[in-house]
PDB file of C-alpha atoms in Angstrom:
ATOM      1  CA  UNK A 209       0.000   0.000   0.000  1.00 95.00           C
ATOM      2  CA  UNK A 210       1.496   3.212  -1.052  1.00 96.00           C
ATOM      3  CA  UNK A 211       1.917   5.738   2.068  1.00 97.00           C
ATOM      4  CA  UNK A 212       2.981   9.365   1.925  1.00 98.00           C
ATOM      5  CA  UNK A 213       3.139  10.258   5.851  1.00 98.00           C
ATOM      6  CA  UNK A 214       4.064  14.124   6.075  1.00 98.00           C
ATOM      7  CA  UNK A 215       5.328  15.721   9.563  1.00 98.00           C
ATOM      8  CA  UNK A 216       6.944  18.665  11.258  1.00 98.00           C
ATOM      9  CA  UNK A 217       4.208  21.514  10.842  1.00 97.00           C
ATOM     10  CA  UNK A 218       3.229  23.604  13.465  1.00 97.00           C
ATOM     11  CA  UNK A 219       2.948  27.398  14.895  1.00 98.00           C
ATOM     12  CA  UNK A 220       6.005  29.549  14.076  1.00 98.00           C
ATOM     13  CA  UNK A 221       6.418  33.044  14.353  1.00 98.00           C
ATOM     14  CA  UNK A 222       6.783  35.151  11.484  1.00 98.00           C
ATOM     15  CA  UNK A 223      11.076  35.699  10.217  1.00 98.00           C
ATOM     16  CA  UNK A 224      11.457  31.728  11.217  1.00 98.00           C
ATOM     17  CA  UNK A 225      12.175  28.499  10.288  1.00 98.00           C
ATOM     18  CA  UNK A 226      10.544  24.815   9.728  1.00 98.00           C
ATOM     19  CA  UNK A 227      11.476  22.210   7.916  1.00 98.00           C
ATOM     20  CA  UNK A 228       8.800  19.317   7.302  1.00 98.00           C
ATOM     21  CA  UNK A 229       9.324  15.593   6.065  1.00 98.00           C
ATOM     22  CA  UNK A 230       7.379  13.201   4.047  1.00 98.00           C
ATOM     23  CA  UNK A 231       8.135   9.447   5.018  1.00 98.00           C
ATOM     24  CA  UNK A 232       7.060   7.228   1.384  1.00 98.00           C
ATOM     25  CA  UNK A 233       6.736   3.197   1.907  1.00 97.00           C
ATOM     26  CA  UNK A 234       4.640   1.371  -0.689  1.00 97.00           C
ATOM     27  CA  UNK A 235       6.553   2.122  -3.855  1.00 96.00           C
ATOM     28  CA  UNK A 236      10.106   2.369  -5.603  1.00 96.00           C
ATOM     29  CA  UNK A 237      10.837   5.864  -3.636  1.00 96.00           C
ATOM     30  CA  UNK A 238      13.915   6.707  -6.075  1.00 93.00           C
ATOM     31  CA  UNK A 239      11.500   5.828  -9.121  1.00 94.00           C
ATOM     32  CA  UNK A 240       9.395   8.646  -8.926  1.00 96.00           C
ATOM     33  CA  UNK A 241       9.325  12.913  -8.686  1.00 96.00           C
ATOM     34  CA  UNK A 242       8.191  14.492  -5.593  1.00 97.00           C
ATOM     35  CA  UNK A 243       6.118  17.283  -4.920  1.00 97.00           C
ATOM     36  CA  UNK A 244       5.284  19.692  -1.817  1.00 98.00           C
ATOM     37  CA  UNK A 245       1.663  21.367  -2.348  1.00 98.00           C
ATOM     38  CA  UNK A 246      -0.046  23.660  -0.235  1.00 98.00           C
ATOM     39  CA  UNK A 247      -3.342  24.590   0.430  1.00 98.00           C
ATOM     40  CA  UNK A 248      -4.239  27.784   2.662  1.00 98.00           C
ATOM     41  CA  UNK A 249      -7.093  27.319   4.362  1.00 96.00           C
ATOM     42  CA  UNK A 250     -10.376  27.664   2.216  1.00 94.00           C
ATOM     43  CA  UNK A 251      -8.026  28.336  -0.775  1.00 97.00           C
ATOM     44  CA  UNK A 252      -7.141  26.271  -4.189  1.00 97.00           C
ATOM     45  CA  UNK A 253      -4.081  24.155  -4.023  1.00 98.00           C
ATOM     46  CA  UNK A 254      -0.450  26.092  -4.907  1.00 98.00           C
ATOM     47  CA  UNK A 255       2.582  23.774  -6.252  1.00 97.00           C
ATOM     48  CA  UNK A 256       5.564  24.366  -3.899  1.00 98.00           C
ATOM     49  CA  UNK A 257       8.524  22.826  -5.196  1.00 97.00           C
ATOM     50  CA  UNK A 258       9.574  19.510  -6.690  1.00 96.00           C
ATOM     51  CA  UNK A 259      12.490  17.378  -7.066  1.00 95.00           C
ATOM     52  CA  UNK A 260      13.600  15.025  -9.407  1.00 93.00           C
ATOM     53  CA  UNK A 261      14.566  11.084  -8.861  1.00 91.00           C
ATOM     54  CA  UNK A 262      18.073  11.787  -8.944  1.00 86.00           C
ATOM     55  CA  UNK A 263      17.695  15.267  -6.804  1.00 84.00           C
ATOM     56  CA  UNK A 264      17.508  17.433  -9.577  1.00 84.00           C
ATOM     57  CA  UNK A 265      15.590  20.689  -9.263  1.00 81.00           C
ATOM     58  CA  UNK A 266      11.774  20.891 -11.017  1.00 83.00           C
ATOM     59  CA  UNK A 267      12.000  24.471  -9.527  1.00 90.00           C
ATOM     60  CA  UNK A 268      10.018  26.486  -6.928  1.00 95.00           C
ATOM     61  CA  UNK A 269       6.972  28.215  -6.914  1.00 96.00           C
ATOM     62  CA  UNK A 270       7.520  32.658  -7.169  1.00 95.00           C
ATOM     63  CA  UNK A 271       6.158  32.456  -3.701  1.00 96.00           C
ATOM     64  CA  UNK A 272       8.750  30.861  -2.481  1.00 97.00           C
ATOM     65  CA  UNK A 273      11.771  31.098  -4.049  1.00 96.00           C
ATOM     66  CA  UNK A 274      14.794  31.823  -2.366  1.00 96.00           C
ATOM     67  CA  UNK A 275      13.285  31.166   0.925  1.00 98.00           C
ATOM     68  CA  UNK A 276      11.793  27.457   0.700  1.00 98.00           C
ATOM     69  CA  UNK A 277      14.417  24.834  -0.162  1.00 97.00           C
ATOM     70  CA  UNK A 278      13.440  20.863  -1.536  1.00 97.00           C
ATOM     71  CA  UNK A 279      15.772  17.984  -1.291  1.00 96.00           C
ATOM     72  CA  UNK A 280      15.484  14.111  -0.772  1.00 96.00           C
ATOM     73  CA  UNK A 281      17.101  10.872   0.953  1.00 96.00           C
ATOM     74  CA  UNK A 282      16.495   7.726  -1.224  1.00 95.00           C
ATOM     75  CA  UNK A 283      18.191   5.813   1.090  1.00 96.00           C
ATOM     76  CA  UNK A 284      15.676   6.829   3.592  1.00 97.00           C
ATOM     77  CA  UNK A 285      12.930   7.314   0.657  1.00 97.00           C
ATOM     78  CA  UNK A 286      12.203  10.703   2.514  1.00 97.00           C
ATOM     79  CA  UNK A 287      11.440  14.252   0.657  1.00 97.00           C
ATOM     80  CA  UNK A 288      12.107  17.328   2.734  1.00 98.00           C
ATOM     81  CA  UNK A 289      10.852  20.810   2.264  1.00 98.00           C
ATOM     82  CA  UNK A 290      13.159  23.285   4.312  1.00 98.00           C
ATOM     83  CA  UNK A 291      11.444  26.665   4.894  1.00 98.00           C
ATOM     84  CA  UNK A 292      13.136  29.843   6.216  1.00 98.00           C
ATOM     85  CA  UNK A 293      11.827  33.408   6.602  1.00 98.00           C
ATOM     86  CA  UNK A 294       8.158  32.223   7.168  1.00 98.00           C
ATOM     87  CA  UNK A 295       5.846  34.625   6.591  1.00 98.00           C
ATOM     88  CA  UNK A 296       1.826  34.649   7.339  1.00 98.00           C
ATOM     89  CA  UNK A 297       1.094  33.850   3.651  1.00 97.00           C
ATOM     90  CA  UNK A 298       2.689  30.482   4.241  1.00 98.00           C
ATOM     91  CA  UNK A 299      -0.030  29.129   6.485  1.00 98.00           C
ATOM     92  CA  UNK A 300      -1.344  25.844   4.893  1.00 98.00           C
ATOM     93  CA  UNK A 301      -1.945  22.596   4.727  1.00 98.00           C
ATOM     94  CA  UNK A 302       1.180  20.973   3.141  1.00 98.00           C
ATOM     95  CA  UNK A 303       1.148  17.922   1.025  1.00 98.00           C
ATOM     96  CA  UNK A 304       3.303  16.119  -0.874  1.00 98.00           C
ATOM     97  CA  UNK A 305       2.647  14.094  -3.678  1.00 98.00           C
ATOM     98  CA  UNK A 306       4.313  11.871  -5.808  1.00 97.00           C
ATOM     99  CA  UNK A 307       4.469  11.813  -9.804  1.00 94.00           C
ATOM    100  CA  UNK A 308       5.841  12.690 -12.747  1.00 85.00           C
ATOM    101  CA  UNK A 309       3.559  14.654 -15.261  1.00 83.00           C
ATOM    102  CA  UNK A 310       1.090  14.320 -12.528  1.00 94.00           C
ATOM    103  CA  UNK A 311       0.422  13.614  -8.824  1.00 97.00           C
ATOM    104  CA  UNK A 312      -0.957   9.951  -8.861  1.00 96.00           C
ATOM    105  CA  UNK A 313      -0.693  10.071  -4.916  1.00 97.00           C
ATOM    106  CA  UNK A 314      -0.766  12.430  -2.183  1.00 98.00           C
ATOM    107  CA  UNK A 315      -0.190  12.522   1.170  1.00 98.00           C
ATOM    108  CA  UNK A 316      -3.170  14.000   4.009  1.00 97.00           C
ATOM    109  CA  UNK A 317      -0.897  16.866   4.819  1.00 97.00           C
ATOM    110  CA  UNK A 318       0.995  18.192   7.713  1.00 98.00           C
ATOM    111  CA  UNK A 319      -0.278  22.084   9.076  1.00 98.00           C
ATOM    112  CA  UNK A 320       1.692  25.012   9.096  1.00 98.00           C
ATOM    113  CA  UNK A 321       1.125  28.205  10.986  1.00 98.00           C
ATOM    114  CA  UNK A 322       2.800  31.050  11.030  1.00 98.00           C
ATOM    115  CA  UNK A 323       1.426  33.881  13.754  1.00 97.00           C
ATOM    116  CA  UNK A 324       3.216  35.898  16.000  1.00 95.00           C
TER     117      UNK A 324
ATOM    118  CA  UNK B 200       4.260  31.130 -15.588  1.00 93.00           C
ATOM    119  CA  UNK B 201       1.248  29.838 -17.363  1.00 96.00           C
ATOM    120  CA  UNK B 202      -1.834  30.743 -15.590  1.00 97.00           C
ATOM    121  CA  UNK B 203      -4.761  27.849 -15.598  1.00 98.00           C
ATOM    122  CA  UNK B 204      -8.603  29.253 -15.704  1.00 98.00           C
ATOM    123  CA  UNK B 205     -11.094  27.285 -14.851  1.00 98.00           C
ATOM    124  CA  UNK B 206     -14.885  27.887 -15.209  1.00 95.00           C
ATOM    125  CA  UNK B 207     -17.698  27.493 -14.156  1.00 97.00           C
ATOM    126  CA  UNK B 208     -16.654  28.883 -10.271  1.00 97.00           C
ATOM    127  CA  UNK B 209     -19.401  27.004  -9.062  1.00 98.00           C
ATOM    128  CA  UNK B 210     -21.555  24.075 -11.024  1.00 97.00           C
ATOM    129  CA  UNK B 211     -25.011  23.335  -9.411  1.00 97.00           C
ATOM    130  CA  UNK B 212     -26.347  20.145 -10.777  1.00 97.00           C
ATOM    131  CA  UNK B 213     -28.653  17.040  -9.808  1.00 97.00           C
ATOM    132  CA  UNK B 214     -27.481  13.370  -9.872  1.00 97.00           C
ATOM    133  CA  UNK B 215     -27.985  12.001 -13.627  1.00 97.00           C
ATOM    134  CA  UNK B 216     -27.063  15.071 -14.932  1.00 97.00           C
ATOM    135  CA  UNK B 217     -23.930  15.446 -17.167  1.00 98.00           C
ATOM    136  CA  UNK B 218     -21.123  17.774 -15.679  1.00 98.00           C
ATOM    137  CA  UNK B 219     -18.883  19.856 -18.188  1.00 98.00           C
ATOM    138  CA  UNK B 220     -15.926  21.728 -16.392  1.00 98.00           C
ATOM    139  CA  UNK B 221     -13.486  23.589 -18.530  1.00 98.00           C
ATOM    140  CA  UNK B 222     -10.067  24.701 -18.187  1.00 98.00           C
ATOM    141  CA  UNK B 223      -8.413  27.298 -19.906  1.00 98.00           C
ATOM    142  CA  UNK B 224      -4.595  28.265 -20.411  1.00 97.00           C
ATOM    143  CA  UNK B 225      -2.743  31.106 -20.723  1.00 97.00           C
ATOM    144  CA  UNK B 226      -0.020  29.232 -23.351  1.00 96.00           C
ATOM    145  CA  UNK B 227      -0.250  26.320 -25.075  1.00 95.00           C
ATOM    146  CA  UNK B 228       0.343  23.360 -22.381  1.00 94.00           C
ATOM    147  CA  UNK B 229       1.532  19.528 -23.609  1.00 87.00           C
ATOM    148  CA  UNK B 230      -1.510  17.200 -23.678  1.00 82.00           C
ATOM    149  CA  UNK B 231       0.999  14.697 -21.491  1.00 86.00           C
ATOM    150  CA  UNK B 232       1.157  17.119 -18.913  1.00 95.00           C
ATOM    151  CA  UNK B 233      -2.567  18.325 -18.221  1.00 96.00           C
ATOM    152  CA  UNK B 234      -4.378  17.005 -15.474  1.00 97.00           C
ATOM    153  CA  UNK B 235      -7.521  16.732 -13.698  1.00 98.00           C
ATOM    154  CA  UNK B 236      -8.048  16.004  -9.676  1.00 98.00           C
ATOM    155  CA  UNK B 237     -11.166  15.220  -7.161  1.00 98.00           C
ATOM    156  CA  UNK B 238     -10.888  16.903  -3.581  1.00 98.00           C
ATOM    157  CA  UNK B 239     -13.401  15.849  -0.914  1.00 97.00           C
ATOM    158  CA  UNK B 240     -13.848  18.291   2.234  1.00 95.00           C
ATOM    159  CA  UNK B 241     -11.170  16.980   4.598  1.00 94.00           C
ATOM    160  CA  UNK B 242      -9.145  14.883   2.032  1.00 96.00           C
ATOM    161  CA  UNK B 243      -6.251  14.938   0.109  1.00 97.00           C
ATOM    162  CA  UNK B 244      -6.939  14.922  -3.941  1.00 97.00           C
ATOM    163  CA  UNK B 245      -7.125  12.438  -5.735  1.00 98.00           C
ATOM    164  CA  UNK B 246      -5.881  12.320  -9.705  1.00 98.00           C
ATOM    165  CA  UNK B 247      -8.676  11.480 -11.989  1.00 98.00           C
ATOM    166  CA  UNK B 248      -7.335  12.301 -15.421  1.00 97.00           C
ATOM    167  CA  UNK B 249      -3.344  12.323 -16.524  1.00 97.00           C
ATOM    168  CA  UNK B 250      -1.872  12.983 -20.181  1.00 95.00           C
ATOM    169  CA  UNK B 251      -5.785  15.398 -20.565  1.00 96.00           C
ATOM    170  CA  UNK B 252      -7.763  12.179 -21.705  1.00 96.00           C
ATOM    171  CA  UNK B 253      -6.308   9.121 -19.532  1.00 96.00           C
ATOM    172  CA  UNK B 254      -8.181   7.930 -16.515  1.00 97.00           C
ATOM    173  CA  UNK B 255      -6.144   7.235 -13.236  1.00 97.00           C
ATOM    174  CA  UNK B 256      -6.678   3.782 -11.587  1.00 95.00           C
ATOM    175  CA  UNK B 257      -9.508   2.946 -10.048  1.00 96.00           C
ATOM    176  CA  UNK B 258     -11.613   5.676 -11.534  1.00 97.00           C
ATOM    177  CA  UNK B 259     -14.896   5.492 -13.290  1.00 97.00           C
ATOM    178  CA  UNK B 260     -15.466   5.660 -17.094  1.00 96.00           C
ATOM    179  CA  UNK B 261     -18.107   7.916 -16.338  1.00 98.00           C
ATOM    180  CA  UNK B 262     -14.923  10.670 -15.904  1.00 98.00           C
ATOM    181  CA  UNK B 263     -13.430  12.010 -18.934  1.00 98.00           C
ATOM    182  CA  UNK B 264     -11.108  14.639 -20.185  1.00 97.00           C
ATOM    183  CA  UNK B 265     -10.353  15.832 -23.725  1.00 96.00           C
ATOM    184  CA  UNK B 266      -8.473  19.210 -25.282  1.00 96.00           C
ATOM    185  CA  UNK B 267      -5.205  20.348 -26.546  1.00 95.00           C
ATOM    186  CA  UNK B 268      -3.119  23.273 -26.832  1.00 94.00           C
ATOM    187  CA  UNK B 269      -4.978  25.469 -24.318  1.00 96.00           C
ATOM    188  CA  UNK B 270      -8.561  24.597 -23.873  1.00 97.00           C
ATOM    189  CA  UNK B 271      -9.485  21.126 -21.805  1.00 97.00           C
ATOM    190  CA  UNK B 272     -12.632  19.813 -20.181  1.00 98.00           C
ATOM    191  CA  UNK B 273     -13.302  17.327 -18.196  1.00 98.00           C
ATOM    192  CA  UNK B 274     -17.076  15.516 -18.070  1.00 98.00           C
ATOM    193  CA  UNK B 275     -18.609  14.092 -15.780  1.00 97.00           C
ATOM    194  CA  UNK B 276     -21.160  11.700 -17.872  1.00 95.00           C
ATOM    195  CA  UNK B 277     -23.817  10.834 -15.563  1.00 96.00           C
ATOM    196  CA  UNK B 278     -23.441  12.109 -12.230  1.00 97.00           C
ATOM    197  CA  UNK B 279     -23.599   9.859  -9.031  1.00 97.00           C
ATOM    198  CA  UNK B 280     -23.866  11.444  -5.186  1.00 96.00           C
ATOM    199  CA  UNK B 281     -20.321  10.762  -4.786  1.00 97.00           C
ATOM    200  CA  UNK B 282     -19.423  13.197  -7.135  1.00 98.00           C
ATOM    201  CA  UNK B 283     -19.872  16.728  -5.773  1.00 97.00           C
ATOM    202  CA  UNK B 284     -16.750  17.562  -5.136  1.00 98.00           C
ATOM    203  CA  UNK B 285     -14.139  20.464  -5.776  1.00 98.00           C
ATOM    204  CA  UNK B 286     -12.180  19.677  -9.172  1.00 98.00           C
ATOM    205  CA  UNK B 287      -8.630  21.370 -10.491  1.00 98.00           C
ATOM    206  CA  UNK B 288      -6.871  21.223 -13.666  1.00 98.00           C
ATOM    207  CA  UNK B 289      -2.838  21.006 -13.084  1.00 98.00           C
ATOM    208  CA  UNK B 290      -0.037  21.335 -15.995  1.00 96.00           C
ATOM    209  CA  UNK B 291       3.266  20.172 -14.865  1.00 91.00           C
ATOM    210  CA  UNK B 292       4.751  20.227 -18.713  1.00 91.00           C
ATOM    211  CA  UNK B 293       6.031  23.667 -17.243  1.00 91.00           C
ATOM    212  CA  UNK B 294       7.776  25.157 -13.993  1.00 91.00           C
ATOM    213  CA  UNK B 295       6.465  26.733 -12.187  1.00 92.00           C
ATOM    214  CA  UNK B 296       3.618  24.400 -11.831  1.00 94.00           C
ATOM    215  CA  UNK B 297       0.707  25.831 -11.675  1.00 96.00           C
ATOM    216  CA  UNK B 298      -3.021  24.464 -10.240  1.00 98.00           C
ATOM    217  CA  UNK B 299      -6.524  26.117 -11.402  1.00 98.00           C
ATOM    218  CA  UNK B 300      -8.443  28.029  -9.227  1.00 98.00           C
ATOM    219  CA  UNK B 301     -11.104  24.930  -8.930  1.00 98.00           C
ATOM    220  CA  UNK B 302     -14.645  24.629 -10.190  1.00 98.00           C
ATOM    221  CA  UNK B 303     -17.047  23.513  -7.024  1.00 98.00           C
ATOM    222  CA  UNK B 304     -19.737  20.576  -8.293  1.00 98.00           C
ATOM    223  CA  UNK B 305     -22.638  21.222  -6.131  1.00 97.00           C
ATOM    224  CA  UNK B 306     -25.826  19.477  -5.818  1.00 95.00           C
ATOM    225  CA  UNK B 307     -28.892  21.633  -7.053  1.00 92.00           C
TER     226      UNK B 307
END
């Protein structure tokens, strides 16, 4: 059974940092993209960032850039999503998602807050 | 960055009905790289339609998408209860990628 498990949201103050995880068991880890989505409350869904099977960058959403940084452990078939300089506009839901071309699976999300 | 458009905002239908949901680009997007996703209050999405006009696993042939270049639908043949839900388009031929705003399928 494939299983995207994200973690590491919570309340941060504005100006800091958080970096969340995605644990994958289920599939061939190093086989596929991965994707961070968000989704602010009562909003659409943004794409993040993504990351390539070999760690190559698929880029970074203009929202983010130069603050949010994607990387990935195949050994530990984790995808991380380190975020600096959080700002209000960051609150969400966070998912990631696996796929190339599209997101054939996605994980229920971990929350961020960011509120002084 | 190309900028998806869906309409209608908001779709009020009744079960049986047929459900047409468009999505428009801003530049031309790759047919392999348009797709189409379900979200339920509470739940993560789930991908209906890859490649514009290929159905995911598991998912009914009642869903299906066509288009090219920058104009895509997705229809909903016959609708069941099940099926009110909020749907996005996606292209991921391009980065940034970049999500619709959503079209809402509500029951009339």
């Amino acid at each position: 059974e494939v299983q995207l498990v994200e973690s590491g949201g919570g309340l941060v103050q504005p100006g800091r940092s958080l970096r969340l995880s995605c644990a994958a068991s289920g599939f061939t880890f190093d086989d596929y993209a991965m994707h961070w989505v968000r989704q602010a409350p009562g909003k659409g869904l943004e794409w993040v960032s993504g990351i390539g099977r070999s760690s190559a960058g698929l880029g970074y959403a203009d929202s983010v850039k130069g603050r949010f940084t994607i990387s990935r452990d195949n050994a530990k078939n984790s995808v991380y999503l380190q975020m600096n300089s959080l700002r209000a506009e960051d609150t969400a839901l966070y998912h990631c998602a696996k796929g190339f071309g599209s997101f054939d699976f996605w994980g229920r999300g971990t929350l961020v807050t960011v509120s002084s | 960055e190309i900028v998806l458009t869906q309409s209608p905002g908001t779709l009020s239908l009744s079960p049986g009905e047929r459900a047409t949901l468009s999505c428009r680009a801003s530049q031309s997007v790759s047919s392999s790289y348009l797709a189409w996703y379900q979200q339920k209050p509470g739940q993560a999405p789930r991908l209906l339609i890859y490649g514009a006009s290929s159905r995911a696993t598991g998912i009914p042939d009642r869903f299906s998408g066509s288009g090219s270049g920058t104009d895509f639908t997705l229809t909903v043949s016959r609708l069941e209860p099940e099926d009110f839900a909020v749907y996005y388009c996606q292209q991921c031929g391009t980065s940034p990628y970049t999500f619709g705003q959503g079209t809402k399928l509500e029951i009339k």
